[in-house]
Structure formats: C-alpha cells, structure tokens
CSV table of C-alpha atoms in Angstrom, one decimal:
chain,number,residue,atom,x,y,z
A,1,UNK,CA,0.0,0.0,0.0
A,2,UNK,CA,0.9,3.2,-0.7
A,3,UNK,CA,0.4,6.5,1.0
A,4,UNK,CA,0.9,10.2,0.3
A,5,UNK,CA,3.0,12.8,1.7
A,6,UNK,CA,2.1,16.8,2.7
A,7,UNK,CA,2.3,19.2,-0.1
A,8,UNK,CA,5.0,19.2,-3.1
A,9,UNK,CA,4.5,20.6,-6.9
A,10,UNK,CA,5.2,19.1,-10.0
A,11,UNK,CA,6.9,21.5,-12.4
A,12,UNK,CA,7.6,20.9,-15.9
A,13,UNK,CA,10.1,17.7,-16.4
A,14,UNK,CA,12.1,18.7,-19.2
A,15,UNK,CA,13.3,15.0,-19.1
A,16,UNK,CA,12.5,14.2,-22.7
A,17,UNK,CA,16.3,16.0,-23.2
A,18,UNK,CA,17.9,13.3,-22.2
A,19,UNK,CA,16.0,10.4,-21.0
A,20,UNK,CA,16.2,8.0,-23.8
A,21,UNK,CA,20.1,8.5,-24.4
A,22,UNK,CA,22.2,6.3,-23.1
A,23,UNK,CA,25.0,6.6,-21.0
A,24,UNK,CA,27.7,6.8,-22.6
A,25,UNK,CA,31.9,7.4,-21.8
A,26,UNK,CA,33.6,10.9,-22.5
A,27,UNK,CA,34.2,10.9,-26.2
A,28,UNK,CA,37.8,12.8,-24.6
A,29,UNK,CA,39.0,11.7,-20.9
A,30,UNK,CA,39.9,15.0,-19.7
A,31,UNK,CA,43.8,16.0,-19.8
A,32,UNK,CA,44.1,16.6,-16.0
A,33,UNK,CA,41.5,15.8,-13.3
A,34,UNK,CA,41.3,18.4,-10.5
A,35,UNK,CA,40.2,16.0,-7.4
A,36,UNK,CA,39.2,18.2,-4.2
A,37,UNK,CA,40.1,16.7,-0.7
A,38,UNK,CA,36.1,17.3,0.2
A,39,UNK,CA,33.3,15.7,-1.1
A,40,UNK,CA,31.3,14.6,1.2
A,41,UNK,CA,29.5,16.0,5.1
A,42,UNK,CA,32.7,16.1,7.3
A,43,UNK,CA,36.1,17.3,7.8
A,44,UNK,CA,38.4,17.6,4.2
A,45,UNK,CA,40.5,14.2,4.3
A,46,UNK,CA,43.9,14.8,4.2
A,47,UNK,CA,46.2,14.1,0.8
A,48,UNK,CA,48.3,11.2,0.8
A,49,UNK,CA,50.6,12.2,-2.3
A,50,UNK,CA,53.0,14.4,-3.3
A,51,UNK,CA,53.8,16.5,-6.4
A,52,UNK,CA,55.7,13.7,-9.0
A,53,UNK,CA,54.0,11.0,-7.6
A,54,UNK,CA,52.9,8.1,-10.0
A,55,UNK,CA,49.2,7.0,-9.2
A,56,UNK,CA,46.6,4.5,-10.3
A,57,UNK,CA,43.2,4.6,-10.7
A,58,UNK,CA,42.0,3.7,-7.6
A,59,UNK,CA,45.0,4.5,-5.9
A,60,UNK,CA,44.0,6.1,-2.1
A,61,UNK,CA,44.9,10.1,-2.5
A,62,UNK,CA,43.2,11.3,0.7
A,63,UNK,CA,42.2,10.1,4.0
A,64,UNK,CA,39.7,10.4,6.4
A,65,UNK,CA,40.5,13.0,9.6
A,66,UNK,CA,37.2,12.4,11.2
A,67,UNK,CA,33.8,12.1,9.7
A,68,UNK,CA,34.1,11.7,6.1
A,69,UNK,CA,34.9,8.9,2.9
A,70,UNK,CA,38.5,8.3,2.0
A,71,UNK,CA,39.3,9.9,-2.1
A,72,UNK,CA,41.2,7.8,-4.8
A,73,UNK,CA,42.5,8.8,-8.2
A,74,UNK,CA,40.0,8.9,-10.7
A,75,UNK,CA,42.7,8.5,-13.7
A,76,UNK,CA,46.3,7.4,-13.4
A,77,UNK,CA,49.4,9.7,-14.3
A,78,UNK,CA,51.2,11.9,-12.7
A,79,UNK,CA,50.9,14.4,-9.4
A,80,UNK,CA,51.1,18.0,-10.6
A,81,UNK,CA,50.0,19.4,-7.9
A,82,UNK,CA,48.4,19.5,-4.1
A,83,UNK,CA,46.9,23.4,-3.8
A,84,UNK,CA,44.4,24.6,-3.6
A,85,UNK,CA,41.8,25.0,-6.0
A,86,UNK,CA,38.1,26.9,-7.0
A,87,UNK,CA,35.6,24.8,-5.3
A,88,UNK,CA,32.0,23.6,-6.3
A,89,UNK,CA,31.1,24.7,-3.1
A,90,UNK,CA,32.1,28.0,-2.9
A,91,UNK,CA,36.1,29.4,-2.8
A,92,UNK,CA,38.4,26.9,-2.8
A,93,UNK,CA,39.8,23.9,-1.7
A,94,UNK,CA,42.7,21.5,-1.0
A,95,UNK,CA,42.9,19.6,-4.0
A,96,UNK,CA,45.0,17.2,-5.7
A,97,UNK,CA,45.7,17.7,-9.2
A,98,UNK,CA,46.4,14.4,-11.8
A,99,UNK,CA,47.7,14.7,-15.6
A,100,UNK,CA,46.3,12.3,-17.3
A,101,UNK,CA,48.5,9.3,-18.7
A,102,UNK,CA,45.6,8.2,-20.8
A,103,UNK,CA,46.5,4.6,-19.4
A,104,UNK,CA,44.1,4.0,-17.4
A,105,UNK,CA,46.6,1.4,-15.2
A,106,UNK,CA,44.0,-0.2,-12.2
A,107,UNK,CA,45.3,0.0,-9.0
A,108,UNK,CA,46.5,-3.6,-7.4
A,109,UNK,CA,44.1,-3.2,-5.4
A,110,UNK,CA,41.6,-3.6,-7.3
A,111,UNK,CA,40.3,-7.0,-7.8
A,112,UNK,CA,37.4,-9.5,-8.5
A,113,UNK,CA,35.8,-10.6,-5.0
A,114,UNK,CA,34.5,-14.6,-5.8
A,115,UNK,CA,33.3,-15.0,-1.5
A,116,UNK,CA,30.4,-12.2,-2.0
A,117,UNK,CA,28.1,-14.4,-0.3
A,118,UNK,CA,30.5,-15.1,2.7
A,119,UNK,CA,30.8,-11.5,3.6
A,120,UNK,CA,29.2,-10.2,6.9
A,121,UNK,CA,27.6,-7.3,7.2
A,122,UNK,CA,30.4,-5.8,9.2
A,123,UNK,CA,32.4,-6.5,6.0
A,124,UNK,CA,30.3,-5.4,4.1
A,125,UNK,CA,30.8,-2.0,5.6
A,126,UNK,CA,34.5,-2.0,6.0
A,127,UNK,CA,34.6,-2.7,2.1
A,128,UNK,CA,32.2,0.7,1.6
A,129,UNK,CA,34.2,2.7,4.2
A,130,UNK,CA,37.4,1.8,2.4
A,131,UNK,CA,36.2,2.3,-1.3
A,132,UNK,CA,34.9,6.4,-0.3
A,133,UNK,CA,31.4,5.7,-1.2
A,134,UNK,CA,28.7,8.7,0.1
A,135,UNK,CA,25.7,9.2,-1.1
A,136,UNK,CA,25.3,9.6,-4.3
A,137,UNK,CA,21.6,11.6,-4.4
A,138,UNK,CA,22.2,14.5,-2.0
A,139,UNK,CA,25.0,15.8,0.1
A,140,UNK,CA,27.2,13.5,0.3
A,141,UNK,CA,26.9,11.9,3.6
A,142,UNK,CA,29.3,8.8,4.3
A,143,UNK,CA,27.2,5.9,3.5
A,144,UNK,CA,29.7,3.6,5.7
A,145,UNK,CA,28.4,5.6,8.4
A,146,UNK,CA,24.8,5.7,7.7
A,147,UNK,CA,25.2,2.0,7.4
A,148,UNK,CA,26.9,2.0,10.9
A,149,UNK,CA,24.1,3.8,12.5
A,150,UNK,CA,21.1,1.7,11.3
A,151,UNK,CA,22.4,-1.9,12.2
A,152,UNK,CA,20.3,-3.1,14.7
A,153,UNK,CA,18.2,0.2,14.6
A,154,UNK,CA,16.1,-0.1,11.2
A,155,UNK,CA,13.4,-2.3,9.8
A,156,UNK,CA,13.0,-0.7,6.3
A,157,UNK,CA,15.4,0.2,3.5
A,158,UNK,CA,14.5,1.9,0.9
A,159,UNK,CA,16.3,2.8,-1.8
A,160,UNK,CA,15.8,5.9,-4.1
A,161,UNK,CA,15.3,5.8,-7.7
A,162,UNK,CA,12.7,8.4,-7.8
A,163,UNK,CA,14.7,11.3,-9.1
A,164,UNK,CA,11.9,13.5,-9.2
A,165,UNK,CA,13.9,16.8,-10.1
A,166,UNK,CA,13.5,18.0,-13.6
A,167,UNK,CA,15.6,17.6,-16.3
A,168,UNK,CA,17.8,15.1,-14.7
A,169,UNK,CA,18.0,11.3,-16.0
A,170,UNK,CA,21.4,9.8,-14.7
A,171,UNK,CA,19.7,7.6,-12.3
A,172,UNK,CA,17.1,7.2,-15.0
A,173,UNK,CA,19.4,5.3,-17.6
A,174,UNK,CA,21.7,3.9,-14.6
A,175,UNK,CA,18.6,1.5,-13.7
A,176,UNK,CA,17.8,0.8,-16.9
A,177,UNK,CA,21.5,-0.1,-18.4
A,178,UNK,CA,22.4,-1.4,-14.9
A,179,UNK,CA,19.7,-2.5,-13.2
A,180,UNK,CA,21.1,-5.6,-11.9
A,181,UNK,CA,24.0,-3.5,-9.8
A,182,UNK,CA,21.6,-1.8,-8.3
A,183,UNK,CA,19.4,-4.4,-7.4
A,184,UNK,CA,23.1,-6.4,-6.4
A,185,UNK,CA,23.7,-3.3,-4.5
A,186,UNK,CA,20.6,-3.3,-3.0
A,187,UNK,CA,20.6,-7.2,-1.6
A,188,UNK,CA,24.1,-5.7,-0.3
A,189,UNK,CA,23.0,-3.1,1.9
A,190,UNK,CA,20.1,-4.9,3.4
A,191,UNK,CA,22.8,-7.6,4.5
A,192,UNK,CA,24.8,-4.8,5.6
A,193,UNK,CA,22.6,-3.3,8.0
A,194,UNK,CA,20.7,-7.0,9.4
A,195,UNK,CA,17.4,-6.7,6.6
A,196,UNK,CA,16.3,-9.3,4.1
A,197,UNK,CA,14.5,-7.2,1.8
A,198,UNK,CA,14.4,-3.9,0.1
A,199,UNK,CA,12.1,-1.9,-1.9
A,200,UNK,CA,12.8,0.5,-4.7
A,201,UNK,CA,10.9,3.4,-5.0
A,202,UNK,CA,11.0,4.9,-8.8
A,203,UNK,CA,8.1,7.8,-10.3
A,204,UNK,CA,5.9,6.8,-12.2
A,205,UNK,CA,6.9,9.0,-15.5
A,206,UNK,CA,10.3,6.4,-15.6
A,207,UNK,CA,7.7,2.7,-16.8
A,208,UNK,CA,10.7,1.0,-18.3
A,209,UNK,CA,12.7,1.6,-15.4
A,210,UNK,CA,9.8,0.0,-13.6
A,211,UNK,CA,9.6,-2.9,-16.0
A,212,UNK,CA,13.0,-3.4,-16.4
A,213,UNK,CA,14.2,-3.5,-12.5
A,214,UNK,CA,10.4,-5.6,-11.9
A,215,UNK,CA,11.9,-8.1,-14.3
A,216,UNK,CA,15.3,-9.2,-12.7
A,217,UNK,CA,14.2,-8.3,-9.1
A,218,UNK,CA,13.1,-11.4,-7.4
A,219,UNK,CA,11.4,-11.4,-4.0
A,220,UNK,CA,13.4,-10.1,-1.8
A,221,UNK,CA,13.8,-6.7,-3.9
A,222,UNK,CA,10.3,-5.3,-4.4
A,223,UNK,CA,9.6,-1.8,-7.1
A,224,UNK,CA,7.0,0.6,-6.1
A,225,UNK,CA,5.8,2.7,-9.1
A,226,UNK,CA,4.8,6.1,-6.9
A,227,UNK,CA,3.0,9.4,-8.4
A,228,UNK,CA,5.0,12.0,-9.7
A,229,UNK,CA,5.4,14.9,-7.9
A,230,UNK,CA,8.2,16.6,-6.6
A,231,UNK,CA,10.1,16.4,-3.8
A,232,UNK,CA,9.3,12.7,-3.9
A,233,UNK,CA,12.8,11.8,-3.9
A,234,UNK,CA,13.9,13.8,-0.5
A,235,UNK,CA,14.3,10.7,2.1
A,236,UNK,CA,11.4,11.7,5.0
A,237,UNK,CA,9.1,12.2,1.7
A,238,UNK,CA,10.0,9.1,0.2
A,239,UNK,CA,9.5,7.2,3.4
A,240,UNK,CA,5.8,8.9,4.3
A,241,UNK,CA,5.2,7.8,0.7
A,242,UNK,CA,5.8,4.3,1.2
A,243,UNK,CA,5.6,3.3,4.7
A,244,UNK,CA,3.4,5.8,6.2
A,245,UNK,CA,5.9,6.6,8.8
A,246,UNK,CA,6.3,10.4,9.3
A,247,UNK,CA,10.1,11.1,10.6
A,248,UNK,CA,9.6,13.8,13.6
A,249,UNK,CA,10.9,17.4,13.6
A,250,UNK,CA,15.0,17.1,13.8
A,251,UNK,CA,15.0,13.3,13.6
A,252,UNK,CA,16.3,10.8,11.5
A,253,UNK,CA,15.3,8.1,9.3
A,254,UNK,CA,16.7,5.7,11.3
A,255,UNK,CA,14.1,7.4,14.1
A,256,UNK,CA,11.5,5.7,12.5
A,257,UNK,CA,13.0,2.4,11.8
A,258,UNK,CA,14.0,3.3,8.1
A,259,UNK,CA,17.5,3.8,6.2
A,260,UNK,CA,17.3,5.7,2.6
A,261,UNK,CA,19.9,5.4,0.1
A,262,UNK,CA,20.2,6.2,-3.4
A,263,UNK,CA,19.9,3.8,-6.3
A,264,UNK,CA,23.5,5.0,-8.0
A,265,UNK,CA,25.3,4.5,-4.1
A,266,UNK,CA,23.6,1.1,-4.2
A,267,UNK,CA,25.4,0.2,-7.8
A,268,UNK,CA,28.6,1.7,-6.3
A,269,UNK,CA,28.5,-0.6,-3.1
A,270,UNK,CA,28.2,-3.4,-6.1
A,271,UNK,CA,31.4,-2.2,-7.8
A,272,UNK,CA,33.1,-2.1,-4.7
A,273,UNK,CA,32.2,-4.8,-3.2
A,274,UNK,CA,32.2,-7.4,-6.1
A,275,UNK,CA,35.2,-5.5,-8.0
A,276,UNK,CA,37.1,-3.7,-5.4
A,277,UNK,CA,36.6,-0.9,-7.4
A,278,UNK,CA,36.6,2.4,-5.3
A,279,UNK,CA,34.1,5.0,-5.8
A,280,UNK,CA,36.2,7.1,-8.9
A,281,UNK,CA,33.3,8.2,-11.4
A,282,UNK,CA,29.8,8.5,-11.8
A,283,UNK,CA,27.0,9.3,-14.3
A,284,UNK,CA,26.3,12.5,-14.9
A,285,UNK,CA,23.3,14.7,-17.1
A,286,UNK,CA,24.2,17.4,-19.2
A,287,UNK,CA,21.3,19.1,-20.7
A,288,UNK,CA,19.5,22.2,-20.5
A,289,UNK,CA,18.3,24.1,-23.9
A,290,UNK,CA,21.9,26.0,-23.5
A,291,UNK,CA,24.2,23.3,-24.6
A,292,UNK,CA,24.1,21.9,-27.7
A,293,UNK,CA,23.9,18.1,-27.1
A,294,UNK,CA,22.2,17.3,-24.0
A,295,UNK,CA,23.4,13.6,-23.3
A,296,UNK,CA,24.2,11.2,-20.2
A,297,UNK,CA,27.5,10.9,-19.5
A,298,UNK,CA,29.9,8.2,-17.2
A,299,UNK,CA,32.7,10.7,-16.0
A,300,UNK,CA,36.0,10.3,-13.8
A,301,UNK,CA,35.3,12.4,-10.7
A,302,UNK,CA,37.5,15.4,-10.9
A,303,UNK,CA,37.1,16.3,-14.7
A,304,UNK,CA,36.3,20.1,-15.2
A,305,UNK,CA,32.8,21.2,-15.8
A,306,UNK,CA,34.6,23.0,-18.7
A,307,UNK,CA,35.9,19.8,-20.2
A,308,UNK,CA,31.7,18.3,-19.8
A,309,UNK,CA,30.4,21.2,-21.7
A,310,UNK,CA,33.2,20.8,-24.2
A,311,UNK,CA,31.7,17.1,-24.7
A,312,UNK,CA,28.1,18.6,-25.1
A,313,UNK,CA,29.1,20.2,-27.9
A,314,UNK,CA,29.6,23.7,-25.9
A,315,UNK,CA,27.0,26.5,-25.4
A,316,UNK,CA,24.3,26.7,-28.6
A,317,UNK,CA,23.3,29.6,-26.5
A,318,UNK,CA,24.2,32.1,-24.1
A,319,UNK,CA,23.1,30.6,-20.9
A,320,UNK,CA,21.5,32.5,-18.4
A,321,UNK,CA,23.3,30.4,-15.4
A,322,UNK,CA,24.9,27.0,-15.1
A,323,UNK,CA,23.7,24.5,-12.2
A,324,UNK,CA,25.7,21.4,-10.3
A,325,UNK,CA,22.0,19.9,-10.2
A,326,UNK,CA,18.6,20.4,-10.8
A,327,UNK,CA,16.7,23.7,-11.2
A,328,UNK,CA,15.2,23.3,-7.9
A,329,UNK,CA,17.9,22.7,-5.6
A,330,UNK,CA,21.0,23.1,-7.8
A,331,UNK,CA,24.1,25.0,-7.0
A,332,UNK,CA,25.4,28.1,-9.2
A,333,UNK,CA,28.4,27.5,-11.2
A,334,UNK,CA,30.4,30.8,-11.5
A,335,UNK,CA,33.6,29.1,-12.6
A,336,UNK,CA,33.6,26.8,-15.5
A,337,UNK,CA,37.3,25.7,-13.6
A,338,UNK,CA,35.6,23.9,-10.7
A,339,UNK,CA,35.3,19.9,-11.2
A,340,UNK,CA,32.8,17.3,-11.3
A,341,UNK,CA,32.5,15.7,-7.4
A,342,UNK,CA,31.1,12.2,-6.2
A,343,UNK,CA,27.9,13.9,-5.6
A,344,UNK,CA,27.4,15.6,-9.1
A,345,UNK,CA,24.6,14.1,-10.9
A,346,UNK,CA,23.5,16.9,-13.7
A,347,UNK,CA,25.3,19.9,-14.9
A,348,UNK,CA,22.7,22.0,-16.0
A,349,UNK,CA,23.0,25.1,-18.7
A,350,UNK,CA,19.7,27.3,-18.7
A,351,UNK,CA,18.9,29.9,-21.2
A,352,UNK,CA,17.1,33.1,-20.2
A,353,UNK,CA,13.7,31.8,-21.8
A,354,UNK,CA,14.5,28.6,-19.6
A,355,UNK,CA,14.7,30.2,-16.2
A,356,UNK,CA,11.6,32.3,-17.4
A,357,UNK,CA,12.3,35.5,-15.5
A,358,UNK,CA,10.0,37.4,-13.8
A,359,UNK,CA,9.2,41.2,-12.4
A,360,UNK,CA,11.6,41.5,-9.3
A,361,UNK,CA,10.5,40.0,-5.8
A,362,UNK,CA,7.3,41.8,-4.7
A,363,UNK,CA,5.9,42.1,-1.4
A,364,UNK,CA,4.3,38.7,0.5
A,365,UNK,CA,0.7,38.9,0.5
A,366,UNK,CA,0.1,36.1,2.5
A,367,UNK,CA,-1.4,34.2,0.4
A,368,UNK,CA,-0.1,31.0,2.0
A,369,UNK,CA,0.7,29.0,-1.1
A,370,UNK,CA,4.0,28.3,0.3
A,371,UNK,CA,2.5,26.8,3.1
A,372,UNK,CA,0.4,24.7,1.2
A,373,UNK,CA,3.5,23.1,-0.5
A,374,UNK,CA,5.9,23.0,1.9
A,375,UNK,CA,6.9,18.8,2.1
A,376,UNK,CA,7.8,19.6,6.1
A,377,UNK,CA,4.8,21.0,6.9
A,378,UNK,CA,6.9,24.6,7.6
A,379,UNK,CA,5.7,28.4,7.7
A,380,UNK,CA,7.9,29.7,5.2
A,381,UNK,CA,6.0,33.2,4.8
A,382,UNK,CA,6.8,33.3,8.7
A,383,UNK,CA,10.3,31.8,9.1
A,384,UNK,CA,11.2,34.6,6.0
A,385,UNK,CA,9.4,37.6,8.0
A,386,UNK,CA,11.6,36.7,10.8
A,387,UNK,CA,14.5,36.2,9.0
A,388,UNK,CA,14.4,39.4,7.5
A,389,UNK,CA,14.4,41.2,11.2
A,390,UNK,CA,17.4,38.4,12.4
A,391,UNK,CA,14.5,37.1,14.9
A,392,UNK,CA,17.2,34.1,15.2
A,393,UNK,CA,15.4,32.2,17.8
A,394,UNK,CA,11.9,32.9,16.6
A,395,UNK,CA,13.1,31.2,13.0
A,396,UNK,CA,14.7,28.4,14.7
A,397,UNK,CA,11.2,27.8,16.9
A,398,UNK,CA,9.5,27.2,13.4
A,399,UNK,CA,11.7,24.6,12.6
A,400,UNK,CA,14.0,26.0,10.2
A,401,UNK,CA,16.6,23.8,10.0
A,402,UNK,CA,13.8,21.1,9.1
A,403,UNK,CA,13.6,22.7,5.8
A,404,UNK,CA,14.9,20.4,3.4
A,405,UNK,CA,15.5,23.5,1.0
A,406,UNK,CA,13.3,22.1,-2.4
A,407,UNK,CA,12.5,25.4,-3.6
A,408,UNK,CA,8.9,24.0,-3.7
A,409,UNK,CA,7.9,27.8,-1.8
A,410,UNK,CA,10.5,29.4,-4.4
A,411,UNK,CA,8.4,27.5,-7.2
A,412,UNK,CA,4.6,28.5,-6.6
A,413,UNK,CA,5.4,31.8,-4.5
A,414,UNK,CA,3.9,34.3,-7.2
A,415,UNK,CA,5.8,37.7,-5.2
A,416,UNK,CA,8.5,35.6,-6.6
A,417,UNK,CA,10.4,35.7,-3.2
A,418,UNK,CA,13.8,34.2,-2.8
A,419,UNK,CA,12.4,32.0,0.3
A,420,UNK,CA,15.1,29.1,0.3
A,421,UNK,CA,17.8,31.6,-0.2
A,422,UNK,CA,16.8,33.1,3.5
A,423,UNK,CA,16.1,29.9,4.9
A,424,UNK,CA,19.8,29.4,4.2
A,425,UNK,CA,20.9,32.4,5.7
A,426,UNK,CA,19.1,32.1,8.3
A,427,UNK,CA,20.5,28.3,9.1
A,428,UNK,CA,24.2,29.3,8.9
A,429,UNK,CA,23.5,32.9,11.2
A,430,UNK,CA,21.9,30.0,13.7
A,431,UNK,CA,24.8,27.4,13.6
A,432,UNK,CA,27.5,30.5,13.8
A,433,UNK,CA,25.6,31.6,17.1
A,434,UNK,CA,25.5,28.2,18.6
A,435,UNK,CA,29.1,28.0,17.7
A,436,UNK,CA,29.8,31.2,19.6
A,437,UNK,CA,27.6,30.1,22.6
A,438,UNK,CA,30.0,26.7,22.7
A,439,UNK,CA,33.0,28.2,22.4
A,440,UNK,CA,32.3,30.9,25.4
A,441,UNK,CA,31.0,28.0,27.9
A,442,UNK,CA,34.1,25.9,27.0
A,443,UNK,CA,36.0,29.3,27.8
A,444,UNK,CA,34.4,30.2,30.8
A,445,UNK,CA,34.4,26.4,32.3
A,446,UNK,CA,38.0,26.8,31.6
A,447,UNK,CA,38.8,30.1,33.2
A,448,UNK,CA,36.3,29.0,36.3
C-alpha cells in the first residue's frame, strides 16, 4: 500500500532531453583531473601524495580525519599538484591535481571478490568505508556511516530511484543499463545493516525503469511505481510515501525504523564490493536548452565542468546560469574551472527563456501557497518575516533547520520571493551563534 505525503509541486520535467540516451563514456577523458580533498558531510580528508608521484586509478589520495569517505585517483598519471583550487562549493579547496596518462593502469588493489556471499555485514561495511562511497543523491553523507548507524536500529530500507527533479535522467538510464548493480547493490545493503528485503521506489513518469528492475528483481527486492510529484525523492518524503511513517521534527530516518539510500550509491557498493573498485566516477546529465547536445555521461570524478560542456558540444546559447543539479535545488556555477564531485549528478545550462524571469520580488501577500506546498509541513511566509528582522530564535522555533531547501515555496510563491535563499541564511547565522555560545562556555568552564 501506498500512502501520500504533505504538499510538493510538480513542475515541468524537461526529461525528454535526455531520458532516452544512453550513458555513454567521454568521447575525450579529460587531460588533467582536479580531485578536491572534500566531497562529502565532514572534515576535508587529508592528501596522501606528493607532487611527482605516480598513481593508479583507484589509488588512495586522501584520507579520512574524522567524519568523512576516503578519495582515490580517478585516472592514473602523474601528481602535478596539491593546492588549492576553486571549489564547487564556494572558494576553494585543498585539492589534488592528476595529468592524465591516458592509461588507465588499475590500482592492485583492485580485484574481483568470488566470497560475495561469505561476507558479513560488518564487512560489508569495511569494504564501503574503504572504497569512499557517500551518497550519491544528495550531500554526500558517508554511506559507511549511515550503514553504521542503522544496524540493529532499522526495519525498512528503501532505496531511491525516484529522481523527481526536472531535467535530470542519470539515475534514469543507470537503472535501466544497470539495473542488476543496483538491485546487487541493494541485496548488499540490506545484508549490511541485518534486513532481508528492500524496496525500490521509482516515479511513475520512468515505466521501463519500472519494467526493467520488476523483471530481474526477485522477491526479496520489491519496485514501487509512486505518483509524480516533486520532492518525492527527498528521504522523510519518500518514506511517508511508502511506509506511512512520518520522521519527527529534527529526527532521523533511522528514528523511525527506516535507512534511505540512493539507487547509484547502491550500484557503487556493487562495484566495490564485487570488483574492489573504489568510488572514482559516476554518471552525470548534461542538458538544458543552452548546450548543444544534452546527453548522459559516465565521468571520472574530478574532470572540469569546462571539459563536460566541451563534450556537449559547448553553449548553442548564451546561458543564463549553469547548475551542479537540478533547477530546484541546484548549486550556481560561476567558474567553468571547478570539477565534477562524487555527488554531481546533472550539470545544468539554462537559457534566459528557460529560467523564465519574472518582475523583481514583490511584497508577501500572505497568500499562503508556500504553506500549502511546503513537504515539512513549515511556515515559510513566517520563518522569512523573521528572518528578514534576524529574529534568530523565533526562525529556529518554526523549525527551520527542518527545511529540506526544495525550492517548492520558491516554485509557486507568485511575489516571486527568494524564500530558500533566507532559509539558508538564516541556518548558517543559527549554527555560527550556537558556535559562539559553545565556544564561550568551553571558555568560561576553563577560566572558572
């Protein structure tokens, strides 16, 4: 049975770019891979190599310092350099830079696992841990340590092949080209974490995705076609959809029993554990009506966005702005220098007549259509009010940091209002004065 979650839109798709393209290597493997030292929710790792140095592909290049996923080389050559570098992000970052030998020489350590079946799920783990994967559908979050944190805790995984933001189909044509990885992947996982089953959830707008995975699945693995509508994908959506659990203000999945994980970090656990392969590239869209050959892409993490957009043909058009990501919760690109991360699933190029701009932001009329959408159940017309006077505890009493920032409110808002953009404001002004608050307590304990 399934069930229905609060709000959401469903804006154009814009799918039909891409979707029935298939995936398909770099026509040129870029001349130099730019890998940074963070790609993924914790501390940078720290590099492992030194300018001259030799490496493989799937050679270790950075490790962990705390919470985060140890980074390999993505191509093997030669260390040019270990600076830093513009970052996706935002500034820059400690990065390690590889000239491409065009060799592609494996690592040793890469090799062909025959005892899959023999592996705990404590190996499991050590084998995801040790190959960098994080997720592969959001931010980036350690999957070894999401995997950590629901054995013994969940009943339910779910894994997402929803991809309900427009104009992206990476995940599309990954279940259809390699639909038995992910559904490898996903009999992984479930061992990893205690589970014997899994289910799939995939919109309904991708049917041969449906067919295809419903074909090779079996019954432990089950595929649940749900309604389009966006943010189906985010994880506490995707669970009320599916289980009818709701996931409490500032909890967890794992709060109600359930782990989420993405159908391309479920094909990657495959890889690694079957091939030893590490996570090095991914699949990646390029589309948008700026470019002239949209296509799906299989990419060595690192490689410039320049060097993508080069292998789209370049720009048929001026674009109006470039995205890492979808036009709803992508990230601006202001540098065609920064690189493709783990993470990266869709570099999108918009024309003006794309993004469809409007008169300026207006003035809120309270009309309460962002309410109405809001997947969280939020007051976004309130949490921005209060924003706007730096009511910093008033914003964080209605559940700010809840918002999962899906520009849904940014979407049907007609004063045009840049809601998620405060929302994000107002999250970091609340972290930096719970940072302060630490910092003097630890002070003053210390000076007591």
């Amino acid at each position: 049975m399934l069930y229905k979650f609060f709000g959401g839109v469903h804006p154009a798709e814009h799918k039909d770019l891409t979707e029935h393209k298939a995936t398909a290597p770099l026509a040129q493997a870029p001349a130099q891979v730019v890998i940074p030292m963070s790609m993924h929710i914790g501390a940078p790792c720290k590099p492992v190599v030194a300018v001259g140095d030799q490496v493989k592909v799937g050679q270790l290049i950075g490790e962990t310092t705390g919470l985060g996923a140890p980074i390999h080389a993505s191509v093997s050559g030669k260390v040019t350099a270990v600076e830093p570098r513009p970052f996706g992000n935002g500034g820059s970052m400690m990065s390690v830079v590889i000239e491409n030998d065009f060799q592609d020489t494996p690592d040793p350590s890469i090799k062909h696992r025959d005892n899959v079946d023999a592996l705990t799920g404590a190996e499991i783990i050590e084998i995801v841990k040790n190959a960098g994967i994080t997720g592969m559908g959001g931010a980036g979050f350690p999957t070894h340590v999401k995997l950590s944190g629901a054995v013994g805790k969940v009943d339910t995984l779910i894994l997402n092949g929803a991809e309900c933001e427009p104009y992206i189909t990476s995940d599309h044509r990954l279940m259809l080209e390699r639909g038995e990885a992910v559904i490898g992947g996903a009999r992984l996982l479930a061992k990893a974490v205690g589970l014997k089953e899994a289910t799939i959830g995939i919109e309904l707008n991708k049917p041969d995705a449906i067919e295809h995975l419903k074909s090779i699945a079996g019954g432990d693995v089950h595929i649940e076609g749900l309604k389009t509508r966006y943010p189906q994908g985010a994880e506490k959506q995707l669970i009320q959809m599916i289980t009818g659990r709701q996931v409490p203000p500032g909890k967890l999945p794992a709060d109600v029993q359930c782990l989420v994980c993405n159908v391309a970090t479920a094909a990657a656990v495959w890889d690694a554990v079957t091939e030893g392969k590490p996570l090095t590239q991914r699949g990646v869209t390029l589309t948008g009506g700026a470019l002239t050959e949209p296509m799906n892409v299989i990419v060595p993490v690192g490689t410039p966005v320049k060097d993508l957009i080069d292998a789209a043909g370049g720009f048929k058009a001026d674009p109006d702005r470039i995205l890492y990501g979808g036009p709803m919760m992508g990230n601006p690109i202001y540098d065609l220098d920064v690189t493709m991360m783990k993470s990266t699933n869709c570099i999108l190029c918009l024309t003006k007549a794309e993004v469809a701009e409007q008169d300026p932001a207006q003035t809120c009329i309270r009309c309460g259509k962002c309410v109405e959408v809001c997947p969280m159940k939020l007051t976004p017309l309130f949490m921005r009010m209060n924003t706007n006077k730096r009511r910093w505890a008033e914003v964080e009493a209605l559940n700010v940091m809840d918002c999962i920032e899906c520009g849904s409110c940014n979407y049907i808002c007609p004063a045009r209002l840049p809601l998620v953009q405060s929302f994000r404001t107002a999250k970091f002004a609340i972290r930096d004065e719970a940072a302060k608050a630490k910092a003097k307590a630890e002070k003053e304990a210390a000076n007591a």
